[in-house]
N, CA and C atoms as an extended XYZ file, in Angstrom:
516
Properties=species:S:1:pos:R:3:atomname:S:1:resname:S:1:resid:I:1 pbc="F F F"
N         5.584      -12.615      -17.224 N   UNK     1
C         5.981      -11.314      -16.685 CA  UNK     1
C         5.488       -9.775      -17.516 C   UNK     1
N         5.070       -8.573      -16.837 N   UNK     2
C         4.872       -7.764      -17.984 CA  UNK     2
C         5.927       -7.126      -18.400 C   UNK     2
N         5.673       -6.613      -20.176 N   UNK     3
C         6.530       -6.243      -21.128 CA  UNK     3
C         6.737       -4.448      -20.154 C   UNK     3
N         7.864       -4.681      -19.942 N   UNK     4
C         9.279       -2.837      -19.556 CA  UNK     4
C         9.714       -3.210      -20.872 C   UNK     4
N         8.881       -1.562      -21.490 N   UNK     5
C         9.776       -0.912      -22.305 CA  UNK     5
C        11.269       -0.130      -22.113 C   UNK     5
N        10.703        0.675      -20.752 N   UNK     6
C        12.269        1.894      -19.617 CA  UNK     6
C        13.161       -0.006      -19.157 C   UNK     6
N        14.328        0.364      -18.715 N   UNK     7
C        15.350        0.270      -18.781 CA  UNK     7
C        16.082        0.204      -17.764 C   UNK     7
N        14.623       -0.130      -16.298 N   UNK     8
C        14.371        0.179      -14.993 CA  UNK     8
C        13.441       -1.001      -14.454 C   UNK     8
N        14.114       -1.364      -13.250 N   UNK     9
C        13.156       -3.334      -12.792 CA  UNK     9
C        12.543       -2.293      -11.761 C   UNK     9
N        11.520       -3.291      -10.615 N   UNK    10
C        11.951       -3.610       -9.382 CA  UNK    10
C        12.465       -2.815       -8.830 C   UNK    10
N        13.218       -3.520       -8.685 N   UNK    11
C        14.140       -3.336       -7.430 CA  UNK    11
C        15.331       -2.211       -8.040 C   UNK    11
N        15.678       -1.873       -8.610 N   UNK    12
C        16.413       -0.723       -8.653 CA  UNK    12
C        15.775        0.353       -8.986 C   UNK    12
N        14.353        0.295       -8.606 N   UNK    13
C        13.111        1.682       -8.211 CA  UNK    13
C        13.259        1.789       -6.610 C   UNK    13
N        12.960        0.970       -6.321 N   UNK    14
C        12.801        0.556       -4.583 CA  UNK    14
C        14.158        1.050       -4.795 C   UNK    14
N        15.526        0.998       -4.692 N   UNK    15
C        16.578        1.154       -4.996 CA  UNK    15
C        17.217        2.962       -4.714 C   UNK    15
N        16.768        3.426       -5.379 N   UNK    16
C        16.610        4.583       -5.688 CA  UNK    16
C        15.658        5.211       -5.007 C   UNK    16
N        13.967        5.132       -4.750 N   UNK    17
C        13.503        5.311       -3.845 CA  UNK    17
C        13.570        5.778       -2.772 C   UNK    17
N        14.988        4.700       -2.309 N   UNK    18
C        15.241        4.326       -0.891 CA  UNK    18
C        16.415        5.269       -0.757 C   UNK    18
N        17.098        6.672       -1.800 N   UNK    19
C        17.807        7.050       -1.422 CA  UNK    19
C        17.198        8.448       -1.943 C   UNK    19
N        15.812        8.827       -1.355 N   UNK    20
C        15.559       10.191       -1.786 CA  UNK    20
C        15.608       10.874       -0.581 C   UNK    20
N        16.163       12.195       -1.059 N   UNK    21
C        15.720       13.034        0.089 CA  UNK    21
C        14.746       13.231        0.834 C   UNK    21
N        14.486       12.564        1.890 N   UNK    22
C        12.665       12.715        1.940 CA  UNK    22
C        13.157       12.551        3.620 C   UNK    22
N        12.538       14.203        3.936 N   UNK    23
C        12.928       14.422        5.702 CA  UNK    23
C        12.739       13.557        6.879 C   UNK    23
N        11.438       12.198        6.103 N   UNK    24
C        10.859       11.785        6.838 CA  UNK    24
C        11.240       10.304        6.760 C   UNK    24
N        12.624       10.350        6.364 N   UNK    25
C        13.304        8.978        6.246 CA  UNK    25
C        14.014        8.922        8.022 C   UNK    25
N        14.371        9.616        8.419 N   UNK    26
C        14.762        9.934        9.892 CA  UNK    26
C        14.308        9.587       10.795 C   UNK    26
N        12.307        9.332       10.280 N   UNK    27
C        11.738        9.188       11.644 CA  UNK    27
C        10.963        8.240       12.095 C   UNK    27
N        11.116        7.366       10.589 N   UNK    28
C        10.225        6.335       10.009 CA  UNK    28
C        10.720        4.817       10.452 C   UNK    28
N        10.216        3.852       10.795 N   UNK    29
C        11.287        2.798       11.434 CA  UNK    29
C        11.049        2.529       10.103 C   UNK    29
N        10.265        1.668        9.041 N   UNK    30
C        10.499        1.336        7.952 CA  UNK    30
C        10.391        2.248        6.587 C   UNK    30
N        10.684        1.374        5.634 N   UNK    31
C        10.909        2.203        3.846 CA  UNK    31
C         9.886        1.181        3.868 C   UNK    31
N         8.849        1.466        3.239 N   UNK    32
C         7.538        1.008        2.899 CA  UNK    32
C         6.878        1.417        1.196 C   UNK    32
N         6.811        0.084        0.658 N   UNK    33
C         7.143        0.279       -1.004 CA  UNK    33
C         5.480       -0.179       -1.362 C   UNK    33
N         5.716       -1.673       -1.538 N   UNK    34
C         4.912       -2.140       -2.852 CA  UNK    34
C         3.653       -3.006       -1.483 C   UNK    34
N         3.402       -4.517       -2.487 N   UNK    35
C         2.863       -5.218       -1.542 CA  UNK    35
C         1.401       -5.877       -2.767 C   UNK    35
N         1.171       -7.267       -2.889 N   UNK    36
C         0.266       -7.821       -3.846 CA  UNK    36
C         1.076       -8.354       -4.970 C   UNK    36
N         0.133       -8.236       -6.293 N   UNK    37
C         0.655       -9.142       -6.968 CA  UNK    37
C         1.182       -7.818       -8.621 C   UNK    37
N         2.417       -7.895       -8.355 N   UNK    38
C         3.702       -7.032       -9.632 CA  UNK    38
C         2.329       -7.622      -10.896 C   UNK    38
N         2.010       -8.825      -11.587 N   UNK    39
C         1.373       -9.137      -12.498 CA  UNK    39
C         0.224       -9.309      -12.660 C   UNK    39
N        -0.420       -8.255      -11.901 N   UNK    40
C        -1.249       -8.321      -11.913 CA  UNK    40
C        -2.167       -6.686      -12.881 C   UNK    40
N        -3.101       -6.516      -13.015 N   UNK    41
C        -3.450       -5.160      -14.198 CA  UNK    41
C        -3.960       -4.308      -13.370 C   UNK    41
N        -4.514       -4.082      -11.814 N   UNK    42
C        -4.728       -3.083      -11.400 CA  UNK    42
C        -3.556       -2.625      -10.449 C   UNK    42
N        -3.746       -1.389      -10.122 N   UNK    43
C        -2.822       -1.084       -9.294 CA  UNK    43
C        -3.262        0.413       -8.688 C   UNK    43
N        -3.071        0.114       -6.766 N   UNK    44
C        -4.309        0.642       -6.346 CA  UNK    44
C        -2.337        1.543       -4.931 C   UNK    44
N        -3.384        3.070       -5.416 N   UNK    45
C        -2.260        3.714       -5.209 CA  UNK    45
C        -2.811        4.926       -3.568 C   UNK    45
N        -1.966        4.586       -2.214 N   UNK    46
C        -2.796        5.763       -0.982 CA  UNK    46
C        -2.195        6.470       -0.920 C   UNK    46
N        -2.091        6.376       -0.111 N   UNK    47
C        -1.263        8.550        1.062 CA  UNK    47
C        -0.102        8.137        1.493 C   UNK    47
N         0.238        7.251        2.569 N   UNK    48
C         1.389        6.893        2.847 CA  UNK    48
C         1.172        6.474        4.208 C   UNK    48
N         2.531        5.306        4.623 N   UNK    49
C         2.374        4.331        5.290 CA  UNK    49
C         1.670        5.010        7.012 C   UNK    49
N         1.278        3.749        7.557 N   UNK    50
C         0.577        4.457        9.324 CA  UNK    50
C         1.206        4.103       10.084 C   UNK    50
N         1.252        4.268       11.519 N   UNK    51
C         1.807        2.722       12.361 CA  UNK    51
C         2.402        1.236       12.011 C   UNK    51
N         0.558        0.925       11.653 N   UNK    52
C         0.934       -0.827       11.036 CA  UNK    52
C         2.069       -0.543       10.186 C   UNK    52
N         2.120       -0.069        9.202 N   UNK    53
C         2.540       -0.391        8.294 CA  UNK    53
C         4.231       -0.427        8.665 C   UNK    53
N         4.211        1.367        9.232 N   UNK    54
C         5.853        1.109        9.917 CA  UNK    54
C         6.288       -0.091       10.534 C   UNK    54
N         5.160       -0.728       11.015 N   UNK    55
C         6.175       -1.497       11.982 CA  UNK    55
C         6.526       -2.281       10.499 C   UNK    55
N         4.831       -2.883        9.743 N   UNK    56
C         5.667       -4.040        8.734 CA  UNK    56
C         6.780       -4.061        7.778 C   UNK    56
N         7.039       -2.349        7.483 N   UNK    57
C         7.320       -2.267        5.778 CA  UNK    57
C         6.797       -3.191        5.358 C   UNK    57
N         4.871       -3.049        5.094 N   UNK    58
C         4.229       -2.647        3.857 CA  UNK    58
C         2.500       -2.151        4.272 C   UNK    58
N         2.548       -1.872        2.303 N   UNK    59
C         1.319       -0.616        3.047 CA  UNK    59
C         0.128       -1.503        2.788 C   UNK    59
N        -0.796       -0.878        4.249 N   UNK    60
C        -2.199       -0.985        3.901 CA  UNK    60
C        -2.669       -2.346        4.632 C   UNK    60
N        -1.635       -2.571        6.127 N   UNK    61
C        -2.032       -4.048        7.046 CA  UNK    61
C        -2.450       -3.083        7.807 C   UNK    61
N        -2.669       -2.377        8.551 N   UNK    62
C        -3.688       -1.688        9.963 CA  UNK    62
C        -4.998       -1.738        9.301 C   UNK    62
N        -5.923       -1.102       10.454 N   UNK    63
C        -7.307       -1.232       10.003 CA  UNK    63
C        -7.843       -0.463        8.846 C   UNK    63
N        -7.200        0.153        8.084 N   UNK    64
C        -7.220        1.042        6.686 CA  UNK    64
C        -7.030       -0.051        5.687 C   UNK    64
N        -6.335       -0.756        5.616 N   UNK    65
C        -5.666       -1.891        5.110 CA  UNK    65
C        -6.582       -3.015        4.582 C   UNK    65
N        -7.220       -3.617        6.370 N   UNK    66
C        -7.682       -4.791        6.449 CA  UNK    66
C        -9.469       -4.476        5.780 C   UNK    66
N       -10.025       -3.239        6.460 N   UNK    67
C       -11.321       -2.834        5.485 CA  UNK    67
C       -11.541       -2.558        3.848 C   UNK    67
N        -9.661       -1.788        3.373 N   UNK    68
C        -8.910       -2.364        1.786 CA  UNK    68
C        -9.786       -3.598        1.443 C   UNK    68
N        -8.510       -4.589        2.048 N   UNK    69
C        -9.226       -6.418        2.152 CA  UNK    69
C       -10.051       -6.544        1.380 C   UNK    69
N       -11.014       -6.285        2.908 N   UNK    70
C       -12.551       -6.493        2.376 CA  UNK    70
C       -13.200       -6.335        0.914 C   UNK    70
N       -13.135       -4.828        1.045 N   UNK    71
C       -14.010       -4.123        0.081 CA  UNK    71
C       -13.548       -4.670       -1.621 C   UNK    71
N       -12.079       -5.253       -1.578 N   UNK    72
C       -11.583       -5.998       -2.726 CA  UNK    72
C       -12.344       -6.870       -3.134 C   UNK    72
N       -11.959       -7.912       -2.175 N   UNK    73
C       -12.627       -8.852       -2.128 CA  UNK    73
C       -13.769       -9.272       -2.406 C   UNK    73
N       -14.589       -8.015       -1.803 N   UNK    74
C       -16.279       -8.146       -1.976 CA  UNK    74
C       -16.202       -8.342       -3.589 C   UNK    74
N       -15.196       -7.514       -4.211 N   UNK    75
C       -15.784       -7.450       -6.051 CA  UNK    75
C       -14.896       -8.510       -6.349 C   UNK    75
N       -14.787       -9.442       -5.719 N   UNK    76
C       -13.288      -10.298       -6.459 CA  UNK    76
C       -11.366      -10.471       -6.508 C   UNK    76
N       -11.328       -9.537       -5.615 N   UNK    77
C        -9.871       -8.562       -6.446 CA  UNK    77
C        -8.938       -9.776       -4.874 C   UNK    77
N        -7.306       -9.535       -4.679 N   UNK    78
C        -7.032       -9.910       -4.014 CA  UNK    78
C        -5.129       -9.502       -4.238 C   UNK    78
N        -4.528       -9.290       -2.562 N   UNK    79
C        -3.613       -9.065       -3.284 CA  UNK    79
C        -2.833       -9.618       -4.141 C   UNK    79
N        -3.094      -11.252       -3.463 N   UNK    80
C        -2.082      -12.448       -3.903 CA  UNK    80
C        -2.579      -12.513       -5.436 C   UNK    80
N        -3.190      -12.543       -6.505 N   UNK    81
C        -3.956      -12.571       -7.150 CA  UNK    81
C        -3.507      -11.358       -9.041 C   UNK    81
N        -4.217      -10.781       -8.126 N   UNK    82
C        -5.238       -9.597       -9.048 CA  UNK    82
C        -4.707       -7.993       -8.455 C   UNK    82
N        -3.528       -7.828       -7.706 N   UNK    83
C        -4.528       -6.419       -6.969 CA  UNK    83
C        -2.731       -6.206       -7.028 C   UNK    83
N        -1.937       -5.006       -7.247 N   UNK    84
C        -0.113       -4.439       -6.782 CA  UNK    84
C        -0.917       -3.022       -6.031 C   UNK    84
N        -0.219       -2.654       -4.969 N   UNK    85
C        -0.016       -1.875       -3.944 CA  UNK    85
C         0.756       -1.120       -3.716 C   UNK    85
N         0.411        0.540       -3.422 N   UNK    86
C         1.238        1.278       -2.944 CA  UNK    86
C         0.859        2.459       -2.539 C   UNK    86
N         1.660        3.721       -1.653 N   UNK    87
C         1.609        4.805       -1.986 CA  UNK    87
C         2.551        5.708       -2.392 C   UNK    87
N         2.102        7.366       -2.681 N   UNK    88
C         2.594        8.028       -2.849 CA  UNK    88
C         3.663        8.369       -2.214 C   UNK    88
N         3.749        8.438       -0.774 N   UNK    89
C         5.143        8.653        0.255 CA  UNK    89
C         4.977        7.006        0.751 C   UNK    89
N         6.579        6.764        0.926 N   UNK    90
C         7.137        5.425        0.999 CA  UNK    90
C         7.373        5.714        3.030 C   UNK    90
N         7.423        6.666        2.995 N   UNK    91
C         8.286        6.528        5.156 CA  UNK    91
C         6.621        7.440        5.741 C   UNK    91
N         6.297        6.913        6.893 N   UNK    92
C         5.089        7.260        7.202 CA  UNK    92
C         5.285        8.235        8.411 C   UNK    92
N         4.862        9.708        7.499 N   UNK    93
C         5.269       10.801        8.846 CA  UNK    93
C         4.011       10.922        9.931 C   UNK    93
N         5.418       11.658       11.075 N   UNK    94
C         4.968       11.713       12.140 CA  UNK    94
C         3.204       11.747       12.308 C   UNK    94
N         2.751       10.941       13.163 N   UNK    95
C         1.802       10.998       13.800 CA  UNK    95
C         0.363       11.047       12.981 C   UNK    95
N         0.804        9.601       11.656 N   UNK    96
C         0.142       10.053       10.683 CA  UNK    96
C        -0.337       11.349       10.118 C   UNK    96
N        -0.035       12.334       10.231 N   UNK    97
C        -0.168       13.089        9.760 CA  UNK    97
C        -0.107       12.966        7.913 C   UNK    97
N        -1.181       14.080        7.597 N   UNK    98
C        -1.378       14.194        6.109 CA  UNK    98
C         0.168       14.763        5.319 C   UNK    98
N         1.068       13.859        4.566 N   UNK    99
C         1.771       14.147        4.153 CA  UNK    99
C         2.052       15.848        4.068 C   UNK    99
N         3.712       16.852        3.588 N   UNK   100
C         3.015       18.165        3.237 CA  UNK   100
C         3.239       18.176        1.148 C   UNK   100
N         4.027       18.862        0.936 N   UNK   101
C         3.987       19.106       -0.771 CA  UNK   101
C         5.069       19.004       -0.978 C   UNK   101
N         6.220       19.706       -0.032 N   UNK   102
C         7.102       19.191       -0.242 CA  UNK   102
C         7.772       17.730       -0.170 C   UNK   102
N         7.126       16.563        0.791 N   UNK   103
C         7.719       15.623        0.985 CA  UNK   103
C         6.377       14.633        0.062 C   UNK   103
N         5.446       14.622       -1.035 N   UNK   104
C         5.148       14.746       -2.054 CA  UNK   104
C         5.502       14.907       -2.941 C   UNK   104
N         5.807       15.705       -3.358 N   UNK   105
C         6.776       16.125       -4.824 CA  UNK   105
C         8.014       15.787       -4.777 C   UNK   105
N         8.677       15.218       -3.423 N   UNK   106
C        10.167       14.578       -3.265 CA  UNK   106
C         9.819       12.560       -4.016 C   UNK   106
N         8.119       12.740       -3.106 N   UNK   107
C         8.514       10.976       -3.154 CA  UNK   107
C         7.869       10.601       -5.511 C   UNK   107
N         6.819       11.705       -5.778 N   UNK   108
C         5.952       12.191       -7.006 CA  UNK   108
C         6.498       11.586       -7.415 C   UNK   108
N         8.203       12.173       -8.689 N   UNK   109
C         8.766       11.953       -9.999 CA  UNK   109
C         8.491        9.675       -9.157 C   UNK   109
N         9.571        8.871       -8.806 N   UNK   110
C         9.092        7.626       -7.693 CA  UNK   110
C         8.216        7.335       -8.118 C   UNK   110
N         6.790        7.902       -7.999 N   UNK   111
C         6.229        7.207       -8.676 CA  UNK   111
C         5.276        7.249       -9.117 C   UNK   111
N         5.106        8.174      -10.181 N   UNK   112
C         4.986        8.346      -11.883 CA  UNK   112
C         5.919        7.006      -12.089 C   UNK   112
N         7.274        6.860      -11.783 N   UNK   113
C         8.130        5.529      -12.699 CA  UNK   113
C         7.417        5.226      -12.195 C   UNK   113
N         7.593        4.254      -11.277 N   UNK   114
C         6.298        3.244      -10.856 CA  UNK   114
C         4.998        2.743      -11.692 C   UNK   114
N         4.148        3.543      -11.447 N   UNK   115
C         2.714        3.580      -12.703 CA  UNK   115
C         3.665        3.265      -13.838 C   UNK   115
N         4.390        3.695      -14.878 N   UNK   116
C         4.912        3.316      -15.693 CA  UNK   116
C         5.981        2.141      -16.069 C   UNK   116
N         6.275        1.514      -14.784 N   UNK   117
C         7.558        0.732      -14.977 CA  UNK   117
C         6.073       -0.513      -14.986 C   UNK   117
N         5.148       -0.479      -13.940 N   UNK   118
C         3.074       -1.478      -13.644 CA  UNK   118
C         2.792       -1.536      -14.878 C   UNK   118
N         2.817       -0.363      -15.542 N   UNK   119
C         1.964        0.064      -16.523 CA  UNK   119
C         0.451       -0.821      -16.732 C   UNK   119
N        -0.103        0.178      -15.441 N   UNK   120
C        -1.770       -0.941      -14.891 CA  UNK   120
C        -2.306       -0.347      -16.461 C   UNK   120
N        -4.325       -1.675      -16.482 N   UNK   121
C        -5.181       -1.034      -17.223 CA  UNK   121
C        -5.928       -0.098      -16.156 C   UNK   121
N        -5.791       -0.267      -14.919 N   UNK   122
C        -6.809        0.889      -13.940 CA  UNK   122
C        -5.834        0.371      -12.802 C   UNK   122
N        -5.960        2.095      -12.552 N   UNK   123
C        -5.136        3.240      -11.365 CA  UNK   123
C        -6.358        2.930      -10.514 C   UNK   123
N        -6.544        3.027       -9.405 N   UNK   124
C        -7.545        3.190       -8.226 CA  UNK   124
C        -6.219        4.066       -7.328 C   UNK   124
N        -7.460        5.060       -7.166 N   UNK   125
C        -6.940        6.354       -6.004 CA  UNK   125
C        -7.624        5.948       -4.718 C   UNK   125
N        -6.261        6.104       -3.995 N   UNK   126
C        -7.216        6.147       -2.497 CA  UNK   126
C        -6.465        7.414       -1.929 C   UNK   126
N        -8.168        8.415       -1.587 N   UNK   127
C        -8.204        9.544       -1.183 CA  UNK   127
C        -7.519       10.708       -1.685 C   UNK   127
N        -7.107       12.348       -0.785 N   UNK   128
C        -7.120       13.350       -1.515 CA  UNK   128
C        -5.776       13.173       -2.141 C   UNK   128
N        -5.197       13.245       -1.379 N   UNK   129
C        -2.897       12.738       -1.651 CA  UNK   129
C        -3.431       12.073       -2.992 C   UNK   129
N        -3.271       11.242       -2.945 N   UNK   130
C        -2.837       10.003       -4.100 CA  UNK   130
C        -3.928       10.701       -5.758 C   UNK   130
N        -4.722       10.865       -4.448 N   UNK   131
C        -5.865       11.741       -6.272 CA  UNK   131
C        -5.414       13.629       -6.651 C   UNK   131
N        -5.245       14.130       -6.064 N   UNK   132
C        -4.421       15.178       -6.203 CA  UNK   132
C        -3.834       15.474       -6.263 C   UNK   132
N        -2.328       14.483       -6.299 N   UNK   133
C        -0.705       15.059       -6.638 CA  UNK   133
C        -0.830       13.899       -8.026 C   UNK   133
N        -1.888       12.556       -8.174 N   UNK   134
C        -1.347       12.022       -9.971 CA  UNK   134
C        -2.236       12.638      -10.781 C   UNK   134
N        -3.741       13.528      -10.494 N   UNK   135
C        -4.130       13.552      -11.747 CA  UNK   135
C        -3.819       15.407      -11.705 C   UNK   135
N        -2.867       16.225      -11.039 N   UNK   136
C        -2.888       17.271      -11.268 CA  UNK   136
C        -4.093       18.234      -10.760 C   UNK   136
N        -4.693       17.943      -10.112 N   UNK   137
C        -5.756       18.839       -9.722 CA  UNK   137
C        -6.344       19.568       -8.169 C   UNK   137
N        -6.724       20.470       -7.953 N   UNK   138
C        -7.610       20.331       -7.048 CA  UNK   138
C        -8.350       20.414       -6.229 C   UNK   138
N        -9.401       19.142       -6.677 N   UNK   139
C       -10.534       18.887       -6.395 CA  UNK   139
C       -10.427       17.733       -5.765 C   UNK   139
N       -11.497       17.443       -4.883 N   UNK   140
C       -10.993       17.245       -3.605 CA  UNK   140
C       -11.920       15.504       -4.348 C   UNK   140
N       -11.294       14.785       -3.187 N   UNK   141
C       -12.057       13.109       -3.124 CA  UNK   141
C       -13.925       12.935       -3.636 C   UNK   141
N       -14.463       13.815       -3.095 N   UNK   142
C       -15.711       13.448       -3.204 CA  UNK   142
C       -16.266       14.338       -4.284 C   UNK   142
N       -15.831       14.850       -5.433 N   UNK   143
C       -16.131       15.146       -6.653 CA  UNK   143
C       -15.257       14.372       -7.572 C   UNK   143
N       -13.642       14.077       -7.533 N   UNK   144
C       -13.599       13.555       -7.879 CA  UNK   144
C       -13.767       11.966       -8.737 C   UNK   144
N       -14.592       11.671       -7.672 N   UNK   145
C       -14.829        9.642       -7.218 CA  UNK   145
C       -15.761        9.936       -8.702 C   UNK   145
N       -16.715       10.805       -8.327 N   UNK   146
C       -18.056       10.453       -9.128 CA  UNK   146
C       -17.745       10.793      -11.306 C   UNK   146
N       -16.086       11.053      -11.039 N   UNK   147
C       -16.027       11.399      -12.801 CA  UNK   147
C       -15.348        9.799      -13.583 C   UNK   147
N       -15.150       10.525      -14.087 N   UNK   148
C       -14.561        8.926      -15.155 CA  UNK   148
C       -13.307       10.534      -15.007 C   UNK   148
N       -12.225        9.601      -14.768 N   UNK   149
C       -11.523        9.742      -14.991 CA  UNK   149
C        -9.457        9.134      -15.931 C   UNK   149
N        -8.946        9.711      -15.945 N   UNK   150
C        -7.947        9.252      -16.884 CA  UNK   150
C        -6.223        9.655      -15.934 C   UNK   150
N        -5.267        9.031      -15.567 N   UNK   151
C        -4.039        9.501      -16.039 CA  UNK   151
C        -3.157        9.519      -16.762 C   UNK   151
N        -2.643       10.727      -16.985 N   UNK   152
C        -1.595       10.835      -18.441 CA  UNK   152
C        -0.460       10.752      -18.004 C   UNK   152
N         0.373       10.385      -18.214 N   UNK   153
C         2.266       10.242      -18.203 CA  UNK   153
C         2.681       11.163      -19.806 C   UNK   153
N         2.827       12.193      -19.797 N   UNK   154
C         3.010       13.327      -21.228 CA  UNK   154
C         4.503       12.520      -21.676 C   UNK   154
N         5.041       11.751      -20.793 N   UNK   155
C         6.834       11.444      -21.269 CA  UNK   155
C         7.253       10.212      -21.694 C   UNK   155
N         5.774        9.322      -21.604 N   UNK   156
C         5.635        8.482      -22.331 CA  UNK   156
C         4.287        7.702      -22.949 C   UNK   156
N         3.478        8.984      -22.952 N   UNK   157
C         2.210        8.777      -24.051 CA  UNK   157
C         1.020        7.619      -22.744 C   UNK   157
N         1.466        7.054      -22.190 N   UNK   158
C         0.770        6.233      -21.191 CA  UNK   158
C        -0.967        6.859      -20.442 C   UNK   158
N        -1.697        6.405      -21.390 N   UNK   159
C        -2.754        6.871      -20.014 CA  UNK   159
C        -3.084        5.255      -19.699 C   UNK   159
N        -4.104        5.922      -18.864 N   UNK   160
C        -5.123        4.854      -17.691 CA  UNK   160
C        -5.324        5.449      -17.472 C   UNK   160
N        -7.052        4.996      -17.309 N   UNK   161
C        -8.327        4.435      -16.469 CA  UNK   161
C        -7.869        4.779      -15.019 C   UNK   161
N        -8.520        5.649      -14.669 N   UNK   162
C        -8.753        5.632      -12.737 CA  UNK   162
C       -10.150        5.756      -12.172 C   UNK   162
N        -9.965        5.529      -11.118 N   UNK   163
C       -10.915        5.597      -10.385 CA  UNK   163
C       -10.299        6.202       -9.081 C   UNK   163
N       -11.652        7.048       -8.985 N   UNK   164
C       -10.717        7.758       -7.107 CA  UNK   164
C       -11.786        7.463       -6.381 C   UNK   164
N       -11.342        6.635       -4.954 N   UNK   165
C       -12.214        5.887       -3.686 CA  UNK   165
C       -11.962        7.046       -2.802 C   UNK   165
N       -12.780        7.647       -1.956 N   UNK   166
C       -12.133        7.827       -0.555 CA  UNK   166
C       -11.559        6.963        0.134 C   UNK   166
N        -9.901        7.466        0.466 N   UNK   167
C        -9.618        6.461        1.516 CA  UNK   167
C        -9.862        4.944        1.990 C   UNK   167
N        -9.560        4.319        2.089 N   UNK   168
C       -10.714        3.376        3.694 CA  UNK   168
C       -10.625        4.341        5.475 C   UNK   168
N        -9.460        4.531        5.716 N   UNK   169
C        -8.798        5.165        7.016 CA  UNK   169
C       -10.690        5.724        7.017 C   UNK   169
N       -10.804        6.994        6.101 N   UNK   170
C       -11.832        8.439        5.841 CA  UNK   170
C       -12.952        7.016        6.066 C   UNK   170
N       -13.447        5.924        5.259 N   UNK   171
C       -15.066        5.154        5.986 CA  UNK   171
C       -14.743        5.029        6.964 C   UNK   171
N       -13.549        4.060        8.262 N   UNK   172
C       -13.296        3.841        9.313 CA  UNK   172
C       -13.827        4.914       10.112 C   UNK   172
């Protein structure tokens, strides 16, 4: 199991996330927080749940999720063994629209705590919302995906290598 220096565990973090004052809570069907193996080294972070994710309460289970699974399988990775998946936003925006700045800012502190708790050896950020939010940049995914990047948590001195990729939904 992962060593955790903070005094928060995954269930406490989930409860904290569920209490967020996010305008999407009342219109989404389900809270969508995580999937995969928490004891793996790689954390994948996407944007927000879509329709299928909202129905099932799990991230990346729709068409984009199936493509993501295929992409990961191609390089020997999968959710059961060596990948852990979450999103910046925990509730589905209506019509699968892009989350707005307010929604991102409400959820981002929990996502940062989630990264700290998970303590990954590598972060894979899918799409503009995850990449721009966590790397604190205005650069788009087309440029970011070509760079060697690092996620830095100033509070805990956590530094993690990052690979920014196009979101599978964009590839579809």
